[in-house]
PDB file of C-alpha atoms in Angstrom:
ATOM      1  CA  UNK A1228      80.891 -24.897 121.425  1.00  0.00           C
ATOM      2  CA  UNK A1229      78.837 -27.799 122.572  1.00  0.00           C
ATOM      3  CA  UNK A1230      81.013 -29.153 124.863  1.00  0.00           C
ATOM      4  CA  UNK A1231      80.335 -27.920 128.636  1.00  0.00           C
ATOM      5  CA  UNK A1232      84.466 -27.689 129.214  1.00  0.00           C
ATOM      6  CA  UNK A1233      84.610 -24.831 126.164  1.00  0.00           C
ATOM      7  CA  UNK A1234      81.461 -23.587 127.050  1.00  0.00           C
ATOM      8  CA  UNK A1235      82.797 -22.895 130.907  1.00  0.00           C
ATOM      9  CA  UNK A1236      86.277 -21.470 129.284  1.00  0.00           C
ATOM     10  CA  UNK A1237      84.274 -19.200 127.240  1.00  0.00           C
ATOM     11  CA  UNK A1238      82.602 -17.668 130.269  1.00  0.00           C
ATOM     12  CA  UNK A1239      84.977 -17.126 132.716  1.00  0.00           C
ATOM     13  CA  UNK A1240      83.621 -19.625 135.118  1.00  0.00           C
ATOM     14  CA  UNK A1241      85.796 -22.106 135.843  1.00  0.00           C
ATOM     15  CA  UNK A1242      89.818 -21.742 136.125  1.00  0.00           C
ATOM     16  CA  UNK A1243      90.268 -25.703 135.089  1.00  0.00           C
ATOM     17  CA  UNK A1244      89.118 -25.138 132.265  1.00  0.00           C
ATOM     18  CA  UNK A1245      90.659 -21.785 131.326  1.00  0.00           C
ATOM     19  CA  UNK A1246      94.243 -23.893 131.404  1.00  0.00           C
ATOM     20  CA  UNK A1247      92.943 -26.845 129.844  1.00  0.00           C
ATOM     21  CA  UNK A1248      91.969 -24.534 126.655  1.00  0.00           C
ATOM     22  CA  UNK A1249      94.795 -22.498 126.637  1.00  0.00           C
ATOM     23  CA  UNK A1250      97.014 -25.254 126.856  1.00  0.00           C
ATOM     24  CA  UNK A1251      95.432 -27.039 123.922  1.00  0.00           C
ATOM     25  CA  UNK A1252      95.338 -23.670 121.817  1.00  0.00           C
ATOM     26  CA  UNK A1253      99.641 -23.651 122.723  1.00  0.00           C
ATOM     27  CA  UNK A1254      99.153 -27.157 121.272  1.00  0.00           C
ATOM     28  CA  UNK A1255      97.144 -26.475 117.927  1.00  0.00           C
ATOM     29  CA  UNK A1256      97.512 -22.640 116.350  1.00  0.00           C
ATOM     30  CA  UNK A1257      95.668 -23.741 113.532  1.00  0.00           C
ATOM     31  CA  UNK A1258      92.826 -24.417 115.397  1.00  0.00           C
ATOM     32  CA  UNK A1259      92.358 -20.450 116.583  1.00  0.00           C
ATOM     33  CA  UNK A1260      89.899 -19.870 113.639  1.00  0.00           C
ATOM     34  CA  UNK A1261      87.640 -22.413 114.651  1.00  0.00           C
ATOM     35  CA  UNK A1262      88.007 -21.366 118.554  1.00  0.00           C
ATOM     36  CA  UNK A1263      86.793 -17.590 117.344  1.00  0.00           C
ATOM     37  CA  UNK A1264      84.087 -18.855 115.562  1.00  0.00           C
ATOM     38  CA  UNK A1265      82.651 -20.468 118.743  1.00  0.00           C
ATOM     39  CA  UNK A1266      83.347 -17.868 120.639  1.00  0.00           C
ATOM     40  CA  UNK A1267      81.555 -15.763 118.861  1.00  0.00           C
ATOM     41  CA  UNK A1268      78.486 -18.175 118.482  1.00  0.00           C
ATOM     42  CA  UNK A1269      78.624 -18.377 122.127  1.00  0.00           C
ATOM     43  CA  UNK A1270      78.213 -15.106 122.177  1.00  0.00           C
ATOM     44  CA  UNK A1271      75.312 -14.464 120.721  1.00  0.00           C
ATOM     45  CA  UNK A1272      73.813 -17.361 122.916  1.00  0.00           C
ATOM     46  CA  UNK A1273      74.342 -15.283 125.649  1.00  0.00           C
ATOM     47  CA  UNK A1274      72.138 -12.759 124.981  1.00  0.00           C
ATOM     48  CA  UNK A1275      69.428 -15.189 125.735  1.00  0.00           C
ATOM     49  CA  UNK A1276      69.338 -14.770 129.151  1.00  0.00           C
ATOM     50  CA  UNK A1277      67.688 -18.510 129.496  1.00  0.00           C
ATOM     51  CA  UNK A1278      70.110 -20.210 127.302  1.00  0.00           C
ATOM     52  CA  UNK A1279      69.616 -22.588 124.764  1.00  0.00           C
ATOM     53  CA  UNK A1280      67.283 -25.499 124.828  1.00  0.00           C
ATOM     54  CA  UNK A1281      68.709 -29.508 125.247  1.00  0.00           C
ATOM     55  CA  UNK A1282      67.080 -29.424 121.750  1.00  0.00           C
ATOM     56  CA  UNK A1283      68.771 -25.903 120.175  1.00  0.00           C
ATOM     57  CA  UNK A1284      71.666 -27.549 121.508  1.00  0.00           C
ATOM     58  CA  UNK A1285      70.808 -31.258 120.016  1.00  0.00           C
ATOM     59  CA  UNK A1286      70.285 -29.224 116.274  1.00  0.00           C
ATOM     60  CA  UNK A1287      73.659 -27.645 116.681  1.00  0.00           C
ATOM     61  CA  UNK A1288      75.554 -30.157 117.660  1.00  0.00           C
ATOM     62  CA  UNK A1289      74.421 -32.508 114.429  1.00  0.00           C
ATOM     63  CA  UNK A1290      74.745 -29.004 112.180  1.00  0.00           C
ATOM     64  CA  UNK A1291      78.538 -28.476 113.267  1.00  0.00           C
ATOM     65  CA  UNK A1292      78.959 -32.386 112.818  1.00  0.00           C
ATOM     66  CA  UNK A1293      77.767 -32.749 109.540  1.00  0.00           C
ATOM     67  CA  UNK A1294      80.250 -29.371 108.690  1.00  0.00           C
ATOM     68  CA  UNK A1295      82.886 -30.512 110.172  1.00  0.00           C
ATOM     69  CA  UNK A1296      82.519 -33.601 108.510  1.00  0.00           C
ATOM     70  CA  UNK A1297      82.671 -32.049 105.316  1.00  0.00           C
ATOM     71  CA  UNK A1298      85.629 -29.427 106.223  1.00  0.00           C
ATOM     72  CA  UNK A1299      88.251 -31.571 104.278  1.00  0.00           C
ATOM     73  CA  UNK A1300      86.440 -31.413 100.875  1.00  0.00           C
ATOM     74  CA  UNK A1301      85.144 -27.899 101.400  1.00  0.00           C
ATOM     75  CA  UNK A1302      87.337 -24.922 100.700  1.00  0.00           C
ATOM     76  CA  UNK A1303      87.567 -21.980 103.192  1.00  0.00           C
ATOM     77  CA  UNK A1304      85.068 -19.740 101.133  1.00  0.00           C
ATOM     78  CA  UNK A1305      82.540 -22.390 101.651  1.00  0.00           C
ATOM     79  CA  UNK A1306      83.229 -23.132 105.030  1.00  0.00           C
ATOM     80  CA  UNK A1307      83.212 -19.581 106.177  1.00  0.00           C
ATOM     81  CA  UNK A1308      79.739 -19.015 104.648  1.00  0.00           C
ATOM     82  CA  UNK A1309      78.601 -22.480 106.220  1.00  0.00           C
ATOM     83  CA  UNK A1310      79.972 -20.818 109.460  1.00  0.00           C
ATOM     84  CA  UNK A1311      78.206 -17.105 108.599  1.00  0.00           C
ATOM     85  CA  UNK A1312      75.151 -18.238 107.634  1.00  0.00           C
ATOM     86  CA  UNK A1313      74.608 -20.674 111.094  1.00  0.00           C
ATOM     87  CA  UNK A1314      75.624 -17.602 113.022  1.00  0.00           C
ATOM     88  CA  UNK A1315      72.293 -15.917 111.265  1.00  0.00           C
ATOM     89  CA  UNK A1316      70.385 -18.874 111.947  1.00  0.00           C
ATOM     90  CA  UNK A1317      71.197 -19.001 115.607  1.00  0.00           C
ATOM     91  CA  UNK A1318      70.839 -15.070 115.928  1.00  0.00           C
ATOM     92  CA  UNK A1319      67.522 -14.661 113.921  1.00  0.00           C
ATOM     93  CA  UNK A1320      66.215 -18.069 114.319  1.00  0.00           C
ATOM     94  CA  UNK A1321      66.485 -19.056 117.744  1.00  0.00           C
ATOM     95  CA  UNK A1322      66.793 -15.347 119.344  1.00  0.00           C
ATOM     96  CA  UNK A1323      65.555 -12.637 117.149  1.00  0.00           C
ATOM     97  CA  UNK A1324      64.113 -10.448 120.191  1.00  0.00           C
ATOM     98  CA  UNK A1325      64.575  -7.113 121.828  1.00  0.00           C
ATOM     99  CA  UNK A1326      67.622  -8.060 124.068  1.00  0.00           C
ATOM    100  CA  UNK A1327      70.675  -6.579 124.556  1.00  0.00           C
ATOM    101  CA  UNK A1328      73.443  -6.610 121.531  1.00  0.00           C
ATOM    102  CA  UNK A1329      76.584  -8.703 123.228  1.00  0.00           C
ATOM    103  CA  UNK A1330      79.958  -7.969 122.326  1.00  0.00           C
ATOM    104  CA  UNK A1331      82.914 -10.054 123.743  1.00  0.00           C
ATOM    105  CA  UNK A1332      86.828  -9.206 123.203  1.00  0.00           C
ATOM    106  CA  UNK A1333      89.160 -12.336 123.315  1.00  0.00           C
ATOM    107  CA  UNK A1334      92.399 -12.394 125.103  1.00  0.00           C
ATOM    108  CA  UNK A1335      95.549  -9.698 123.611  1.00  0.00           C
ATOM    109  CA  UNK A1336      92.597  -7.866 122.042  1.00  0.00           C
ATOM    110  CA  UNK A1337      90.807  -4.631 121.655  1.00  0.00           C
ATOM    111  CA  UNK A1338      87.875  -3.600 119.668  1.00  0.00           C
ATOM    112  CA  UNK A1339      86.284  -0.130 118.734  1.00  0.00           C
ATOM    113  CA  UNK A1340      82.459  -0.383 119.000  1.00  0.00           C
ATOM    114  CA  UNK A1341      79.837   2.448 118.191  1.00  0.00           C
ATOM    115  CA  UNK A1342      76.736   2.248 120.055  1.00  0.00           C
ATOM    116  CA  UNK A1343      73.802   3.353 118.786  1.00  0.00           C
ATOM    117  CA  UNK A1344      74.006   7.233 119.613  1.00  0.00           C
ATOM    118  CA  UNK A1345      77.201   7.289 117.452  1.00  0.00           C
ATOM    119  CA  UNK A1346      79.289   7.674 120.633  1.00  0.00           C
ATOM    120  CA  UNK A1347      82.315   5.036 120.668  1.00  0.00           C
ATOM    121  CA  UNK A1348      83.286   2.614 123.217  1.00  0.00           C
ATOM    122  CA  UNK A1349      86.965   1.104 123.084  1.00  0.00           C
ATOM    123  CA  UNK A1350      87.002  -2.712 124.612  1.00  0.00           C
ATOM    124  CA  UNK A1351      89.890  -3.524 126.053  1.00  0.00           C
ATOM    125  CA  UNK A1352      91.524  -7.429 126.394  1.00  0.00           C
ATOM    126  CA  UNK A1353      88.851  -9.769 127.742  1.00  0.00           C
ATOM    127  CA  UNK A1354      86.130  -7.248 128.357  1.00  0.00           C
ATOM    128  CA  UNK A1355      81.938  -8.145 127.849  1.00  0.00           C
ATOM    129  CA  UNK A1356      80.053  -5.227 126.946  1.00  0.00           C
ATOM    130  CA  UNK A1357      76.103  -5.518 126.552  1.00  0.00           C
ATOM    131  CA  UNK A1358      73.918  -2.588 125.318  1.00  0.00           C
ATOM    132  CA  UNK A1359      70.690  -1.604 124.891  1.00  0.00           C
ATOM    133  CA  UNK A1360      69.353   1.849 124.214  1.00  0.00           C
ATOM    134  CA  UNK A1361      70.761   4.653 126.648  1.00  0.00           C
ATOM    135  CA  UNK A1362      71.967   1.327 128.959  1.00  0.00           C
ATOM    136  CA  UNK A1363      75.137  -0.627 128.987  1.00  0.00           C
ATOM    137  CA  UNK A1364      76.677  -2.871 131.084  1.00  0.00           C
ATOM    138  CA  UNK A1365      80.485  -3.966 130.762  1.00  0.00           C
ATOM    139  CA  UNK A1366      82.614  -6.660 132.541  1.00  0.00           C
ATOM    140  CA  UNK A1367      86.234  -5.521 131.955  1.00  0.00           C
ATOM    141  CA  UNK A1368      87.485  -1.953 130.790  1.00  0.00           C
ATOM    142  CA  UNK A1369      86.482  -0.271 128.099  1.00  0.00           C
ATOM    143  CA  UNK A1370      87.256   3.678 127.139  1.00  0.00           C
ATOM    144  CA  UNK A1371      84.178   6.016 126.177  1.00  0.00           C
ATOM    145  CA  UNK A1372      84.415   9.032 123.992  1.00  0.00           C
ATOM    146  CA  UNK A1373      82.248  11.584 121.872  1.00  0.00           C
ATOM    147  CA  UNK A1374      78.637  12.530 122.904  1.00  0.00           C
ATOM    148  CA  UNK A1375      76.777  10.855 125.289  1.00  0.00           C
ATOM    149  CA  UNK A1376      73.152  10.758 125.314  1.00  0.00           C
ATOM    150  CA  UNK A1377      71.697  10.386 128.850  1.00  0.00           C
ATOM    151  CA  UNK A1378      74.119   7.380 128.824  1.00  0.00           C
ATOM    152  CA  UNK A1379      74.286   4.975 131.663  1.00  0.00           C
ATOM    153  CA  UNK A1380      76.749   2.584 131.942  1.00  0.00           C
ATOM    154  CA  UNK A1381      76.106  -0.469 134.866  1.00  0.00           C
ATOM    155  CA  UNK A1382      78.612  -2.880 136.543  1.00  0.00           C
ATOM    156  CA  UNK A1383      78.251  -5.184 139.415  1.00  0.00           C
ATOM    157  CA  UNK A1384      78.825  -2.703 142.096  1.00  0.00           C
ATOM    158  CA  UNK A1385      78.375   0.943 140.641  1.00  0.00           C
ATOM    159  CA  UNK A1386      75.829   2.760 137.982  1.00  0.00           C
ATOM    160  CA  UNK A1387      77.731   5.626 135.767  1.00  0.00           C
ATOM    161  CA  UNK A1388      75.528   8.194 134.809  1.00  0.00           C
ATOM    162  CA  UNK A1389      76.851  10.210 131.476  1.00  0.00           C
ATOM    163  CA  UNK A1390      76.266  13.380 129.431  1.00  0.00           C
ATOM    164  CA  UNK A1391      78.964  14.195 126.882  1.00  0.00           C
ATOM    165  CA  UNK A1392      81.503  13.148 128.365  1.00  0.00           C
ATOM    166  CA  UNK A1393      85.533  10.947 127.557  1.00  0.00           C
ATOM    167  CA  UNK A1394      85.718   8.453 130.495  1.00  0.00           C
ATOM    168  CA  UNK A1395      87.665   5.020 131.649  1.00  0.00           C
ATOM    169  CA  UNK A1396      85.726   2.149 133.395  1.00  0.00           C
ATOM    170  CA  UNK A1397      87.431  -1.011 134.927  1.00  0.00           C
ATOM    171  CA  UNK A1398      85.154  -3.444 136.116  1.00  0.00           C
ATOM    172  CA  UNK A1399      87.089  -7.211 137.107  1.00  0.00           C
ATOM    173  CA  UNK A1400      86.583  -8.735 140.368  1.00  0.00           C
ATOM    174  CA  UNK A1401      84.577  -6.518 142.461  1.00  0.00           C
ATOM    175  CA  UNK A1402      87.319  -4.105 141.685  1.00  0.00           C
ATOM    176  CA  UNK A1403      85.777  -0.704 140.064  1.00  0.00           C
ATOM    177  CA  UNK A1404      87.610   2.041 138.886  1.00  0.00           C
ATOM    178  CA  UNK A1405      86.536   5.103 137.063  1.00  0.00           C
ATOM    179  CA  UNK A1406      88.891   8.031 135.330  1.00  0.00           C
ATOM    180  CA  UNK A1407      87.015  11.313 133.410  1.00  0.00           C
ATOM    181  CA  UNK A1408      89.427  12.585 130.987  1.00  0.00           C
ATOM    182  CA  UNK A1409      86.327  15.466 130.176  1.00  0.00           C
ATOM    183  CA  UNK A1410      82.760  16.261 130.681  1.00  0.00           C
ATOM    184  CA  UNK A1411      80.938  14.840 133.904  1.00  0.00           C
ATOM    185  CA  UNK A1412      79.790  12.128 134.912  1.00  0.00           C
ATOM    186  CA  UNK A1413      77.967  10.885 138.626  1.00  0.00           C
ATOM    187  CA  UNK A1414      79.311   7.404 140.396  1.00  0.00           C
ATOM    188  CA  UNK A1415      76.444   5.719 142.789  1.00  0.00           C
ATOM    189  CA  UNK A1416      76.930   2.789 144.544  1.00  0.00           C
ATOM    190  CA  UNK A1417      74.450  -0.303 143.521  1.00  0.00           C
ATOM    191  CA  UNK A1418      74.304  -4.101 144.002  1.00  0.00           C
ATOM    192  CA  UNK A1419      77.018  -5.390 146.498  1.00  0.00           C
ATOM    193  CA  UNK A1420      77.761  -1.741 147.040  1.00  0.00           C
ATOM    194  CA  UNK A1421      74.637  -0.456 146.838  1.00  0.00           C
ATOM    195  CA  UNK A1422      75.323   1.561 150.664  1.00  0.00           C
ATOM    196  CA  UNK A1423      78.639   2.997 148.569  1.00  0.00           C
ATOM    197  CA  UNK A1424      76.804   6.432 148.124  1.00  0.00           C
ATOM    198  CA  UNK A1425      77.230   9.051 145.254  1.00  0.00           C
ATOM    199  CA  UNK A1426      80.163  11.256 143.891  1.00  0.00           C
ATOM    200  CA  UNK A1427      79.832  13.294 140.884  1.00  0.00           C
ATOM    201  CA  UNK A1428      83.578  13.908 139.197  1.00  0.00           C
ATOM    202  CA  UNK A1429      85.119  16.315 137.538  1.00  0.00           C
ATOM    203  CA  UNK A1430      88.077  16.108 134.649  1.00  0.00           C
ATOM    204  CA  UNK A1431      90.876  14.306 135.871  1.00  0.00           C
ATOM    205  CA  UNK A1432      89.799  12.348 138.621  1.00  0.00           C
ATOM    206  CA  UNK A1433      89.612   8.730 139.776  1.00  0.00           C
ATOM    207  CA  UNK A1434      87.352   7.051 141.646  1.00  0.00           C
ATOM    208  CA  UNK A1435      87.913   3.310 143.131  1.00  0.00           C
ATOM    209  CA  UNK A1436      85.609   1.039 144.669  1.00  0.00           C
ATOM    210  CA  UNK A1437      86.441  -2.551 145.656  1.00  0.00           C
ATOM    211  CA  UNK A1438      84.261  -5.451 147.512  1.00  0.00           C
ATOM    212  CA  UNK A1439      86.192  -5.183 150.842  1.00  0.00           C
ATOM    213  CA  UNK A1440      85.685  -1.667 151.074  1.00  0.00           C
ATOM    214  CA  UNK A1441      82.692  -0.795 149.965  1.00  0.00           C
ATOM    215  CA  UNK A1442      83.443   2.700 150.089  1.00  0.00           C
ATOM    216  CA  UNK A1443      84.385   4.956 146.967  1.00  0.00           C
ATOM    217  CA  UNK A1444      87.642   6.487 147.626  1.00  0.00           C
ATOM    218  CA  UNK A1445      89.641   9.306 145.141  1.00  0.00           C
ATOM    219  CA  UNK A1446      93.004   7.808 143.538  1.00  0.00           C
ATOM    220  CA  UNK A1447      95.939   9.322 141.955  1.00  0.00           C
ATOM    221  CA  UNK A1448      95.247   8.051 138.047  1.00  0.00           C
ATOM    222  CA  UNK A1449      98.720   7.503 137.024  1.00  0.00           C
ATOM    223  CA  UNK A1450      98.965   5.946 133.430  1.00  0.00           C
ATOM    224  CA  UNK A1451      95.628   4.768 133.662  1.00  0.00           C
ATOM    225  CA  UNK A1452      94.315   5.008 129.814  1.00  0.00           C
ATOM    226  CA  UNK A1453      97.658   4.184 128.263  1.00  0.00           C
ATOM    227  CA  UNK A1454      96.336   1.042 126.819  1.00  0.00           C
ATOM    228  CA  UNK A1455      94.532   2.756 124.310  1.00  0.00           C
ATOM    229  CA  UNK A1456      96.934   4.503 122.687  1.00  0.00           C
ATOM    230  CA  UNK A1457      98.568   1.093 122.333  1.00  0.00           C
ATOM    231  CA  UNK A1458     100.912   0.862 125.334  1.00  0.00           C
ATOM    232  CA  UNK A1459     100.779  -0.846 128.964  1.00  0.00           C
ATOM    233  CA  UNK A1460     102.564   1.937 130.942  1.00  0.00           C
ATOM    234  CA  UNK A1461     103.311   0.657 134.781  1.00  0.00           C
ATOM    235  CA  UNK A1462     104.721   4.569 136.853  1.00  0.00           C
ATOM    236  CA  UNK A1463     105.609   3.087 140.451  1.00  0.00           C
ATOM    237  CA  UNK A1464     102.922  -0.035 140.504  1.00  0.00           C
ATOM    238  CA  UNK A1465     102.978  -2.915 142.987  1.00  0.00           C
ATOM    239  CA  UNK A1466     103.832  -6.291 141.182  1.00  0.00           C
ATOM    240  CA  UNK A1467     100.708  -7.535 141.839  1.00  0.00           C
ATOM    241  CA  UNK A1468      98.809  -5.193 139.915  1.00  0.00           C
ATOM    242  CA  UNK A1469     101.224  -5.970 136.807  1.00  0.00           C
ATOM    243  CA  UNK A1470     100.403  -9.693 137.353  1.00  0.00           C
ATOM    244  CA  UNK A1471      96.783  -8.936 137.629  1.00  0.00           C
ATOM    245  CA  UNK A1472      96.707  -7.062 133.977  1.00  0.00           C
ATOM    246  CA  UNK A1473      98.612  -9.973 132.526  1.00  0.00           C
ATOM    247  CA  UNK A1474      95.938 -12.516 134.125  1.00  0.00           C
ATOM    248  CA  UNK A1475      93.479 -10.674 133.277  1.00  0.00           C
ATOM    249  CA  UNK A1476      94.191  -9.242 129.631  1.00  0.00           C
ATOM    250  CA  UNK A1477      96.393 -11.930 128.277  1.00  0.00           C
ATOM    251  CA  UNK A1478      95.515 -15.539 130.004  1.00  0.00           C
ATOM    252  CA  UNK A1479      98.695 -15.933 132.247  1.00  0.00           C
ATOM    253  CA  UNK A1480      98.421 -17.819 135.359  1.00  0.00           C
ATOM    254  CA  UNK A1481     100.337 -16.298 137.992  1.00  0.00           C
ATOM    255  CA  UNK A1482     101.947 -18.359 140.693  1.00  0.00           C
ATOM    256  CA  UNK A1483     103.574 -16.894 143.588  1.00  0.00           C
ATOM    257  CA  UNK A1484     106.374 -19.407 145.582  1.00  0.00           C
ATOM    258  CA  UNK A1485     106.896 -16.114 148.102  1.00  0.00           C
ATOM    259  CA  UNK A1486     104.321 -13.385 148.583  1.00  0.00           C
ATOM    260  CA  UNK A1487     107.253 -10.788 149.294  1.00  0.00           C
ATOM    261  CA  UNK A1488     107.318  -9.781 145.828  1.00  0.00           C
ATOM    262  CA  UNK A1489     103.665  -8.530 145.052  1.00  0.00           C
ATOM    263  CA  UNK A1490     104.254  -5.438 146.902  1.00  0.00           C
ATOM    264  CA  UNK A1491     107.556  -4.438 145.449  1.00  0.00           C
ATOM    265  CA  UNK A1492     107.088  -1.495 142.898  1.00  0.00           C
ATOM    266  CA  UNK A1493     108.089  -1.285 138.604  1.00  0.00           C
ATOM    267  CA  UNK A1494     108.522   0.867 136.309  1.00  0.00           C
ATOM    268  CA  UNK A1495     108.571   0.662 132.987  1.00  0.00           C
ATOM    269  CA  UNK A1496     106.127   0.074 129.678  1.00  0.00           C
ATOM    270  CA  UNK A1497     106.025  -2.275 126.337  1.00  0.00           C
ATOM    271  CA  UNK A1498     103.426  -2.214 123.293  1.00  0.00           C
ATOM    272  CA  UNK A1499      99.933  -3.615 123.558  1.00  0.00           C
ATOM    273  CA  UNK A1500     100.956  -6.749 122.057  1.00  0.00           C
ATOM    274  CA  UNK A1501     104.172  -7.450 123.155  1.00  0.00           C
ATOM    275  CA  UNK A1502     104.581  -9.029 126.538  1.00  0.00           C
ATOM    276  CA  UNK A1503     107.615 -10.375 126.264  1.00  0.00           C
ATOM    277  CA  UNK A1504     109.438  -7.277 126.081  1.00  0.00           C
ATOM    278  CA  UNK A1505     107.492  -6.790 129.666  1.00  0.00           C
ATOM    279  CA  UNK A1506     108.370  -9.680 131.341  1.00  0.00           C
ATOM    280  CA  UNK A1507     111.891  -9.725 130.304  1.00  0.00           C
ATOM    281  CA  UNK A1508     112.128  -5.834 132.103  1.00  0.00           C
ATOM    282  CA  UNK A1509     110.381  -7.422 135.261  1.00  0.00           C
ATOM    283  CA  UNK A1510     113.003 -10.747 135.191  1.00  0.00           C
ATOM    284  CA  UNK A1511     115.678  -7.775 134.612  1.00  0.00           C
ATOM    285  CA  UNK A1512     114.605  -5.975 137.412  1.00  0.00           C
ATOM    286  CA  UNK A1513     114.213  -8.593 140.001  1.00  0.00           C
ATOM    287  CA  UNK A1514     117.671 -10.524 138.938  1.00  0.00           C
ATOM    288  CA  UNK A1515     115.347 -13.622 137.639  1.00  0.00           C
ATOM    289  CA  UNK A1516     113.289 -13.677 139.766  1.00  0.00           C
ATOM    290  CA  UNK A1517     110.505 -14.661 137.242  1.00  0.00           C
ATOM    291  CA  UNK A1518     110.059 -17.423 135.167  1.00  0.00           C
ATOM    292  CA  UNK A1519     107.790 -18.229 131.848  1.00  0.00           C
ATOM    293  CA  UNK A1520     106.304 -22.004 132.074  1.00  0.00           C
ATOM    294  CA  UNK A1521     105.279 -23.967 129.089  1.00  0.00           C
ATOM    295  CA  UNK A1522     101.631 -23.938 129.839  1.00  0.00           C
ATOM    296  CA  UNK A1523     101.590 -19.878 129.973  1.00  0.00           C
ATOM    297  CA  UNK A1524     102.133 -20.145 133.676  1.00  0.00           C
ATOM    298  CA  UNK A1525     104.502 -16.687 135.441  1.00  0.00           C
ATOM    299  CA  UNK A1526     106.137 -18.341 138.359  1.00  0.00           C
ATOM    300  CA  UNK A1527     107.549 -15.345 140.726  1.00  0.00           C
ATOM    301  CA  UNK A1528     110.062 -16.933 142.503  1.00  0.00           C
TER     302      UNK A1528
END
């Protein structure tokens, strides 16, 4: 978690990285434990909106030496409580303040949060929510249910105002989308859309706003939610939406040799955690048209 490379992986910033770490993880499985662990140290770094110190940094770096020094005579028990009781140290010692609570989910997962008004927020596949009191912010999509209390939720380009409501959020990219399953909820337009206006919805609609835009525009919601009952469901969607999800939610890079295939249309669904099963419909479909690299590279021919 010390090294600037990981560090950039963890937070999005920097695509050379991204394959470098994914690459290595192909190349050592047993090394995923250790990889969450950081992750999740990293994450509670992050609520410090400063970061930590050269020196923070310094007394971590000799802390996970001397433990990883150690690993080979240690059993897991002991090196899971080494692990658990630096995450307290970093999380009490260095940044026990009143700052949001961070939350991150890693790639092919999901996670069921409850925030603190004992409504429940479902985090989709690589997805950063932040909360504190009535606010939250999220990077990603995430599904709310139960009862809201004054509730705002906050991305990039849009506020959410809530009250008792079921609702989908997808924030990637300067690409917002909102579906209300029930209750209400009001859309305004903030940051690099702040001239977006206000809608309020109703059940069953959609609302999408994206940078080039800037304008919020009503969509037909299709099978929208379907990943929270377990399922990626695709009714009619352009290929370039379906490589977007599997960028996105399961650390594929997507190459395409000819751009004549990101506007073709599929059909078709696969459990949550099964991709394969997707992308062998998809090289069905398109006579093999698709192909799976080593390095967790989709090449669409």
């Amino acid at each position: 978690m010390t090294n600037p490379s990981f560090r950039a992986w963890a937070s999005q910033s920097d695509e050379t990285a991204r394959a470098h770490w994914e690459q290595w993880l192909a190349a050592h499985p047993d090394s995923r434990g250790d990889v969450d662990t950081a992750l999740l140290l990293l994450s509670v770094l992050k609520e410090n909106e400063n970061g930590p110190s050269a020196a923070d940094m310094s007394e971590m770096q000799e802390r996970f030496d001397a433990a990883l020094g150690r690993r080979r005579r240690v059993s897991l028990y002991r090196w899971t409580a080494a692990a658990a009781s630096l995450l307290l140290l970093v999380s009490t010692g260095f940044y026990f303040s009143n700052r949001p609570t961070t939350i991150h989910t890693g790639i092919a997962m999901t996670k069921e949060v409850k925030l603190p008004d004992g409504s429940h927020v479902l985090l989709n596949a690589n997805t950063t929510l932040q909360y504190k009191g009535h606010d939250v912010w999220i990077e990603g999509e995430a599904y709310f249910s139960g009862e809201h209390h004054d509730l705002k939720v906050h991305t990039g380009g849009m506020d959410v105002a809530v009250l008792g409501t079921a609702f989908n959020i997808y924030n990637r990219k300067h690409h917002i989308e909102v579906l209300l399953e029930s209750g209400k909820v009001n859309v305004t337009g903030t940051g690099w859309a702040k001239e977006a206006g206000s809608v309020d919805m109703t059940p069953g609609e959609m609302i999408r706003l994206d940078a080039i835009a800037k304008r919020m525009e009503r969509i037909n919601p299709e099978s929208f939610t379907s990943w929270k009952n377990g399922r990626l469901i695709f009714k009619n969607t352009p290929l370039y939406k379906v490589a977007a999800i599997l960028e996105e939610n399961y650390g594929f890079h997507v190459q395409w040799k000819s751009t004549k295939l990101q506007d073709e249309r599929f059909s078709g669904s696969c459990p949550l955690d099964n991709t394969d099963v997707l992308l062998a419909a998809i090289r069905s479909v398109y006579n093999d048209q698709l192909s799976v690299q080593a390095n967790h590279t989709i090449v669409f021919e």
